[in-house]
PDB file of C-alpha atoms in Angstrom:
ATOM      1  CA  GLY A   1      35.781  44.520  77.089  1.00  0.00           C
ATOM      2  CA  ALA A   2      35.997  40.951  78.294  1.00  0.00           C
ATOM      3  CA  GLY A   3      33.514  39.661  75.761  1.00  0.00           C
ATOM      4  CA  VAL A   4      31.218  40.770  72.981  1.00  0.00           C
ATOM      5  CA  SER A   5      28.445  42.826  74.480  1.00  0.00           C
ATOM      6  CA  GLN A   6      25.089  43.372  72.817  1.00  0.00           C
ATOM      7  CA  SER A   7      22.242  45.604  73.852  1.00  0.00           C
ATOM      8  CA  PRO A   8      19.421  45.497  74.469  1.00  0.00           C
ATOM      9  CA  SER A   9      19.155  41.802  75.298  1.00  0.00           C
ATOM     10  CA  ASN A  10      15.452  41.877  74.507  1.00  0.00           C
ATOM     11  CA  LYS A  11      13.399  44.347  72.494  1.00  0.00           C
ATOM     12  CA  VAL A  12       9.690  44.360  71.787  1.00  0.00           C
ATOM     13  CA  THR A  13       8.570  46.884  69.207  1.00  0.00           C
ATOM     14  CA  GLU A  14       5.442  47.721  67.275  1.00  0.00           C
ATOM     15  CA  LYS A  15       5.282  46.991  63.585  1.00  0.00           C
ATOM     16  CA  GLY A  16       6.405  49.994  61.581  1.00  0.00           C
ATOM     17  CA  LYS A  17       8.734  51.413  64.218  1.00  0.00           C
ATOM     18  CA  ASP A  18      12.500  51.692  63.792  1.00  0.00           C
ATOM     19  CA  VAL A  19      14.903  49.821  66.067  1.00  0.00           C
ATOM     20  CA  GLU A  20      18.592  50.103  66.724  1.00  0.00           C
ATOM     21  CA  LEU A  21      20.680  47.194  67.987  1.00  0.00           C
ATOM     22  CA  ARG A  22      24.122  47.694  69.422  1.00  0.00           C
ATOM     23  CA  CYS A  23      27.228  45.534  69.444  1.00  0.00           C
ATOM     24  CA  ASP A  24      30.372  46.283  71.430  1.00  0.00           C
ATOM     25  CA  PRO A  25      33.104  43.890  70.226  1.00  0.00           C
ATOM     26  CA  ILE A  26      36.114  42.611  72.103  1.00  0.00           C
ATOM     27  CA  SER A  27      38.731  45.333  72.354  1.00  0.00           C
ATOM     28  CA  GLY A  28      41.231  45.115  69.512  1.00  0.00           C
ATOM     29  CA  HIS A  29      39.069  42.946  67.280  1.00  0.00           C
ATOM     30  CA  THR A  30      38.986  44.508  63.829  1.00  0.00           C
ATOM     31  CA  ALA A  31      36.439  42.167  62.262  1.00  0.00           C
ATOM     32  CA  LEU A  32      32.782  42.282  63.237  1.00  0.00           C
ATOM     33  CA  TYR A  33      29.885  40.187  61.936  1.00  0.00           C
ATOM     34  CA  TRP A  34      26.124  40.421  62.292  1.00  0.00           C
ATOM     35  CA  TYR A  35      23.943  37.314  62.024  1.00  0.00           C
ATOM     36  CA  ARG A  36      20.223  36.720  62.417  1.00  0.00           C
ATOM     37  CA  GLN A  37      18.658  33.570  63.832  1.00  0.00           C
ATOM     38  CA  SER A  38      14.949  33.080  63.263  1.00  0.00           C
ATOM     39  CA  LEU A  39      13.017  30.486  65.261  1.00  0.00           C
ATOM     40  CA  GLY A  40      14.091  26.975  64.275  1.00  0.00           C
ATOM     41  CA  GLN A  41      16.609  28.246  61.762  1.00  0.00           C
ATOM     42  CA  GLY A  42      20.370  28.370  61.582  1.00  0.00           C
ATOM     43  CA  LEU A  43      22.275  31.605  61.698  1.00  0.00           C
ATOM     44  CA  GLU A  44      21.868  33.814  58.636  1.00  0.00           C
ATOM     45  CA  PHE A  45      24.811  36.052  57.734  1.00  0.00           C
ATOM     46  CA  LEU A  46      23.882  39.740  57.433  1.00  0.00           C
ATOM     47  CA  ILE A  47      26.987  41.900  57.183  1.00  0.00           C
ATOM     48  CA  TYR A  48      30.717  41.936  57.858  1.00  0.00           C
ATOM     49  CA  PHE A  49      32.878  44.876  58.927  1.00  0.00           C
ATOM     50  CA  GLN A  50      36.632  45.096  58.640  1.00  0.00           C
ATOM     51  CA  GLY A  51      37.475  48.163  60.660  1.00  0.00           C
ATOM     52  CA  ASN A  52      34.828  50.746  59.813  1.00  0.00           C
ATOM     53  CA  SER A  53      34.150  49.558  56.300  1.00  0.00           C
ATOM     54  CA  ALA A  54      31.718  46.868  55.246  1.00  0.00           C
ATOM     55  CA  PRO A  55      33.192  45.002  52.265  1.00  0.00           C
ATOM     56  CA  ASP A  56      30.272  42.623  52.273  1.00  0.00           C
ATOM     57  CA  LYS A  57      26.670  43.739  52.774  1.00  0.00           C
ATOM     58  CA  SER A  58      25.275  40.918  50.689  1.00  0.00           C
ATOM     59  CA  GLY A  59      23.336  39.366  53.525  1.00  0.00           C
ATOM     60  CA  LEU A  60      21.188  42.353  54.436  1.00  0.00           C
ATOM     61  CA  PRO A  61      17.651  41.127  53.660  1.00  0.00           C
ATOM     62  CA  SER A  62      16.215  44.437  52.471  1.00  0.00           C
ATOM     63  CA  ASP A  63      16.920  48.159  52.236  1.00  0.00           C
ATOM     64  CA  ARG A  64      15.184  48.583  55.601  1.00  0.00           C
ATOM     65  CA  PHE A  65      18.320  47.117  57.165  1.00  0.00           C
ATOM     66  CA  SER A  66      21.486  49.142  57.576  1.00  0.00           C
ATOM     67  CA  ALA A  67      24.557  48.939  59.764  1.00  0.00           C
ATOM     68  CA  GLU A  68      27.446  51.134  60.641  1.00  0.00           C
ATOM     69  CA  ARG A  69      30.585  50.932  62.685  1.00  0.00           C
ATOM     70  CA  THR A  70      32.472  53.897  64.035  1.00  0.00           C
ATOM     71  CA  GLY A  71      35.950  54.160  65.453  1.00  0.00           C
ATOM     72  CA  GLY A  72      36.600  50.536  64.519  1.00  0.00           C
ATOM     73  CA  SER A  73      34.658  49.511  67.578  1.00  0.00           C
ATOM     74  CA  VAL A  74      30.928  49.728  68.328  1.00  0.00           C
ATOM     75  CA  SER A  75      28.501  48.757  65.604  1.00  0.00           C
ATOM     76  CA  THR A  76      24.808  49.468  65.304  1.00  0.00           C
ATOM     77  CA  LEU A  77      22.322  47.542  63.208  1.00  0.00           C
ATOM     78  CA  THR A  78      19.260  49.598  62.338  1.00  0.00           C
ATOM     79  CA  ILE A  79      15.985  48.166  61.102  1.00  0.00           C
ATOM     80  CA  GLN A  80      13.528  50.713  59.750  1.00  0.00           C
ATOM     81  CA  ARG A  81       9.769  50.212  59.548  1.00  0.00           C
ATOM     82  CA  THR A  82      10.000  46.844  61.300  1.00  0.00           C
ATOM     83  CA  GLN A  83       7.876  43.955  60.082  1.00  0.00           C
ATOM     84  CA  GLN A  84       6.796  40.837  61.953  1.00  0.00           C
ATOM     85  CA  GLU A  85       9.184  38.709  59.896  1.00  0.00           C
ATOM     86  CA  ASP A  86      12.051  40.714  61.377  1.00  0.00           C
ATOM     87  CA  SER A  87      11.418  38.976  64.706  1.00  0.00           C
ATOM     88  CA  ALA A  88      14.545  36.957  65.455  1.00  0.00           C
ATOM     89  CA  VAL A  89      17.646  36.842  67.600  1.00  0.00           C
ATOM     90  CA  TYR A  90      20.326  39.136  66.203  1.00  0.00           C
ATOM     91  CA  LEU A  91      23.825  37.933  67.012  1.00  0.00           C
ATOM     92  CA  CYS A  92      27.060  39.833  66.723  1.00  0.00           C
ATOM     93  CA  ALA A  93      30.520  38.263  66.601  1.00  0.00           C
ATOM     94  CA  SER A  94      34.011  39.704  66.469  1.00  0.00           C
ATOM     95  CA  SER A  95      37.456  38.366  65.661  1.00  0.00           C
ATOM     96  CA  GLN A  96      40.966  39.750  65.521  1.00  0.00           C
ATOM     97  CA  ARG A  97      41.082  39.584  61.759  1.00  0.00           C
ATOM     98  CA  GLY A  98      38.579  39.046  59.012  1.00  0.00           C
ATOM     99  CA  GLY A  99      37.925  35.458  57.985  1.00  0.00           C
ATOM    100  CA  ARG A 100      39.290  34.108  61.257  1.00  0.00           C
ATOM    101  CA  HIS A 101      36.123  32.339  62.274  1.00  0.00           C
ATOM    102  CA  THR A 102      37.985  30.089  64.683  1.00  0.00           C
ATOM    103  CA  GLU A 103      38.727  33.159  66.730  1.00  0.00           C
ATOM    104  CA  ALA A 104      35.263  34.649  66.467  1.00  0.00           C
ATOM    105  CA  PHE A 105      33.439  35.222  69.725  1.00  0.00           C
ATOM    106  CA  PHE A 106      29.694  35.691  69.753  1.00  0.00           C
ATOM    107  CA  GLY A 107      27.671  37.997  71.940  1.00  0.00           C
ATOM    108  CA  GLN A 108      24.537  36.882  73.759  1.00  0.00           C
ATOM    109  CA  GLY A 109      22.350  38.407  71.099  1.00  0.00           C
ATOM    110  CA  THR A 110      19.331  40.687  71.016  1.00  0.00           C
ATOM    111  CA  ARG A 111      15.943  38.991  70.871  1.00  0.00           C
ATOM    112  CA  LEU A 112      13.725  41.242  68.737  1.00  0.00           C
ATOM    113  CA  THR A 113       9.988  40.748  68.779  1.00  0.00           C
ATOM    114  CA  VAL A 114       7.839  42.793  66.410  1.00  0.00           C
ATOM    115  CA  VAL A 115       4.181  42.866  67.431  1.00  0.00           C
TER     116      VAL A 115
ATOM    117  CA  GLU B   1      23.251  29.179  46.495  1.00  0.00           C
ATOM    118  CA  ASP B   2      25.387  27.657  49.242  1.00  0.00           C
ATOM    119  CA  LYS B   3      23.570  25.118  51.364  1.00  0.00           C
ATOM    120  CA  VAL B   4      24.301  23.328  54.646  1.00  0.00           C
ATOM    121  CA  VAL B   5      21.996  20.557  55.859  1.00  0.00           C
ATOM    122  CA  GLN B   6      22.187  19.032  59.302  1.00  0.00           C
ATOM    123  CA  SER B   7      20.583  15.865  60.585  1.00  0.00           C
ATOM    124  CA  PRO B   8      18.889  14.921  62.708  1.00  0.00           C
ATOM    125  CA  LEU B   9      17.172  18.191  63.610  1.00  0.00           C
ATOM    126  CA  SER B  10      16.660  16.924  67.133  1.00  0.00           C
ATOM    127  CA  LEU B  11      17.896  14.005  69.162  1.00  0.00           C
ATOM    128  CA  VAL B  12      17.134  12.761  72.653  1.00  0.00           C
ATOM    129  CA  VAL B  13      19.475  10.228  74.272  1.00  0.00           C
ATOM    130  CA  HIS B  14      20.415   9.050  77.746  1.00  0.00           C
ATOM    131  CA  GLU B  15      23.513  10.033  79.628  1.00  0.00           C
ATOM    132  CA  GLY B  16      26.429   7.821  78.661  1.00  0.00           C
ATOM    133  CA  ASP B  17      25.226   7.202  75.119  1.00  0.00           C
ATOM    134  CA  THR B  18      27.333   8.043  72.072  1.00  0.00           C
ATOM    135  CA  VAL B  19      25.832  10.351  69.449  1.00  0.00           C
ATOM    136  CA  THR B  20      26.749  11.179  65.863  1.00  0.00           C
ATOM    137  CA  LEU B  21      25.579  14.427  64.308  1.00  0.00           C
ATOM    138  CA  ASN B  22      25.652  14.870  60.551  1.00  0.00           C
ATOM    139  CA  CYS B  23      26.344  17.836  58.311  1.00  0.00           C
ATOM    140  CA  SER B  24      26.273  17.824  54.522  1.00  0.00           C
ATOM    141  CA  TYR B  25      27.012  20.804  52.319  1.00  0.00           C
ATOM    142  CA  GLU B  26      26.892  22.163  48.800  1.00  0.00           C
ATOM    143  CA  VAL B  27      29.027  25.238  48.293  1.00  0.00           C
ATOM    144  CA  THR B  28      30.719  26.815  45.305  1.00  0.00           C
ATOM    145  CA  ASN B  29      34.051  27.499  46.944  1.00  0.00           C
ATOM    146  CA  PHE B  30      34.818  25.472  50.055  1.00  0.00           C
ATOM    147  CA  ARG B  31      37.394  26.865  52.475  1.00  0.00           C
ATOM    148  CA  SER B  32      36.552  25.194  55.780  1.00  0.00           C
ATOM    149  CA  LEU B  33      33.786  23.630  57.830  1.00  0.00           C
ATOM    150  CA  LEU B  34      33.174  24.676  61.405  1.00  0.00           C
ATOM    151  CA  TRP B  35      31.196  23.220  64.282  1.00  0.00           C
ATOM    152  CA  TYR B  36      29.717  25.375  67.049  1.00  0.00           C
ATOM    153  CA  LYS B  37      27.854  24.559  70.259  1.00  0.00           C
ATOM    154  CA  GLN B  38      24.970  26.909  71.060  1.00  0.00           C
ATOM    155  CA  GLU B  39      23.600  27.017  74.562  1.00  0.00           C
ATOM    156  CA  LYS B  40      20.996  29.732  75.107  1.00  0.00           C
ATOM    157  CA  LYS B  41      22.100  32.378  72.611  1.00  0.00           C
ATOM    158  CA  ALA B  42      25.871  32.621  72.025  1.00  0.00           C
ATOM    159  CA  PRO B  43      27.502  29.911  69.855  1.00  0.00           C
ATOM    160  CA  THR B  44      30.932  28.774  70.964  1.00  0.00           C
ATOM    161  CA  PHE B  45      33.519  27.413  68.562  1.00  0.00           C
ATOM    162  CA  LEU B  46      34.304  23.681  68.658  1.00  0.00           C
ATOM    163  CA  PHE B  47      36.248  22.621  65.559  1.00  0.00           C
ATOM    164  CA  MET B  48      37.431  23.822  62.190  1.00  0.00           C
ATOM    165  CA  LEU B  49      38.043  21.231  59.483  1.00  0.00           C
ATOM    166  CA  THR B  50      39.809  21.882  56.217  1.00  0.00           C
ATOM    167  CA  SER B  51      41.263  18.535  55.151  1.00  0.00           C
ATOM    168  CA  SER B  52      39.539  15.233  54.482  1.00  0.00           C
ATOM    169  CA  GLY B  53      40.071  12.265  56.741  1.00  0.00           C
ATOM    170  CA  ILE B  54      41.896  14.044  59.552  1.00  0.00           C
ATOM    171  CA  GLU B  55      40.054  13.672  62.827  1.00  0.00           C
ATOM    172  CA  LYS B  56      39.937  16.622  65.205  1.00  0.00           C
ATOM    173  CA  LYS B  57      39.486  15.655  68.831  1.00  0.00           C
ATOM    174  CA  SER B  58      38.764  17.529  72.019  1.00  0.00           C
ATOM    175  CA  GLY B  59      37.955  15.416  75.051  1.00  0.00           C
ATOM    176  CA  ARG B  60      34.815  13.407  74.325  1.00  0.00           C
ATOM    177  CA  LEU B  61      34.117  15.319  71.106  1.00  0.00           C
ATOM    178  CA  SER B  62      35.591  14.497  67.735  1.00  0.00           C
ATOM    179  CA  SER B  63      34.887  15.470  64.158  1.00  0.00           C
ATOM    180  CA  ILE B  64      35.950  14.455  60.698  1.00  0.00           C
ATOM    181  CA  LEU B  65      35.417  15.812  57.189  1.00  0.00           C
ATOM    182  CA  ASP B  66      34.880  14.025  53.887  1.00  0.00           C
ATOM    183  CA  LYS B  67      35.440  16.504  51.053  1.00  0.00           C
ATOM    184  CA  LYS B  68      34.663  13.942  48.382  1.00  0.00           C
ATOM    185  CA  GLU B  69      31.217  13.105  49.744  1.00  0.00           C
ATOM    186  CA  LEU B  70      30.746  16.668  51.079  1.00  0.00           C
ATOM    187  CA  PHE B  71      29.886  15.903  54.671  1.00  0.00           C
ATOM    188  CA  SER B  72      31.168  16.017  58.204  1.00  0.00           C
ATOM    189  CA  ILE B  73      30.223  14.231  61.402  1.00  0.00           C
ATOM    190  CA  LEU B  74      30.496  15.319  65.001  1.00  0.00           C
ATOM    191  CA  ASN B  75      30.772  12.513  67.550  1.00  0.00           C
ATOM    192  CA  ILE B  76      30.183  12.846  71.265  1.00  0.00           C
ATOM    193  CA  THR B  77      31.017   9.835  73.421  1.00  0.00           C
ATOM    194  CA  ALA B  78      29.899   9.170  77.005  1.00  0.00           C
ATOM    195  CA  THR B  79      27.404  12.023  76.792  1.00  0.00           C
ATOM    196  CA  GLN B  80      26.627  14.168  79.827  1.00  0.00           C
ATOM    197  CA  THR B  81      23.665  16.429  80.572  1.00  0.00           C
ATOM    198  CA  GLY B  82      25.964  19.414  80.001  1.00  0.00           C
ATOM    199  CA  ASP B  83      26.266  18.371  76.366  1.00  0.00           C
ATOM    200  CA  SER B  84      22.634  19.352  75.831  1.00  0.00           C
ATOM    201  CA  ALA B  85      22.672  22.180  73.303  1.00  0.00           C
ATOM    202  CA  VAL B  86      22.102  23.045  69.670  1.00  0.00           C
ATOM    203  CA  TYR B  87      25.081  21.996  67.555  1.00  0.00           C
ATOM    204  CA  LEU B  88      25.606  24.172  64.511  1.00  0.00           C
ATOM    205  CA  CYS B  89      27.571  23.301  61.408  1.00  0.00           C
ATOM    206  CA  ALA B  90      28.804  26.129  59.195  1.00  0.00           C
ATOM    207  CA  VAL B  91      30.783  26.369  55.999  1.00  0.00           C
ATOM    208  CA  ASP B  92      33.179  29.138  55.120  1.00  0.00           C
ATOM    209  CA  SER B  93      32.935  29.389  51.366  1.00  0.00           C
ATOM    210  CA  GLY B  94      34.814  32.627  50.842  1.00  0.00           C
ATOM    211  CA  GLY B  95      33.595  33.797  47.453  1.00  0.00           C
ATOM    212  CA  GLY B  96      33.883  37.417  48.454  1.00  0.00           C
ATOM    213  CA  ALA B  97      31.737  37.026  51.530  1.00  0.00           C
ATOM    214  CA  ASP B  98      33.387  36.692  54.890  1.00  0.00           C
ATOM    215  CA  GLY B  99      30.325  35.356  56.580  1.00  0.00           C
ATOM    216  CA  LEU B 100      29.529  31.716  57.230  1.00  0.00           C
ATOM    217  CA  THR B 101      26.656  29.644  55.866  1.00  0.00           C
ATOM    218  CA  PHE B 102      25.031  27.808  58.768  1.00  0.00           C
ATOM    219  CA  GLY B 103      22.822  24.747  58.906  1.00  0.00           C
ATOM    220  CA  LYS B 104      19.667  24.788  61.015  1.00  0.00           C
ATOM    221  CA  GLY B 105      21.399  22.895  63.797  1.00  0.00           C
ATOM    222  CA  THR B 106      20.808  19.687  65.702  1.00  0.00           C
ATOM    223  CA  HIS B 107      19.026  20.133  69.028  1.00  0.00           C
ATOM    224  CA  LEU B 108      20.584  17.528  71.315  1.00  0.00           C
ATOM    225  CA  ILE B 109      18.970  16.665  74.634  1.00  0.00           C
ATOM    226  CA  ILE B 110      20.765  14.401  77.078  1.00  0.00           C
ATOM    227  CA  GLN B 111      18.469  12.849  79.672  1.00  0.00           C
ATOM    228  CA  PRO B 112      19.893  11.803  83.038  1.00  0.00           C
TER     229      PRO B 112
END
């Protein structure tokens, strides 16, 4: 696609429910990153994919968070049993190769609100 | 733990003013420092700095890195209302992680 596409753009969910966030990277980009931005905070790194594998999951805040990527393209970030502190904007970025942050393009993000 | 601190957290100036945004860092394995502009949700890349003392320039924006004192500044001259945004500083510290460590950002507001 022309840019990184994320869906939904906004999601309101009840505490305890599971949510799934989707990221469709730029075609041909092998590296994909997920970040979280809480109100008034900088971006917090969550996970990095190179192709379908995730060499670095160190940023996932708890075992309620998981992510996968299939076909080297679309990625989903799943949050189970959501808590209010999960409320944030979740941003996805992609780049042609891993570590090439100068070439990373960000999506518009998903604003998650847990009530 | 890697740390990036930006100052000020917010800044309001008038159109035409010059602003300087600050970013200091403490990381175990520095590879590069990056500046992003964030309007609404999606950050856009501005500069990547790897070497001390070499100014990067793009139009009215410029940035420089001091690896001895562990900081960088982002300058914007002749500011315009379109420069209003959150400016994010991030450090790529490698160390096995390919993600960036971001500061909290400076919220810049340019008043007409």
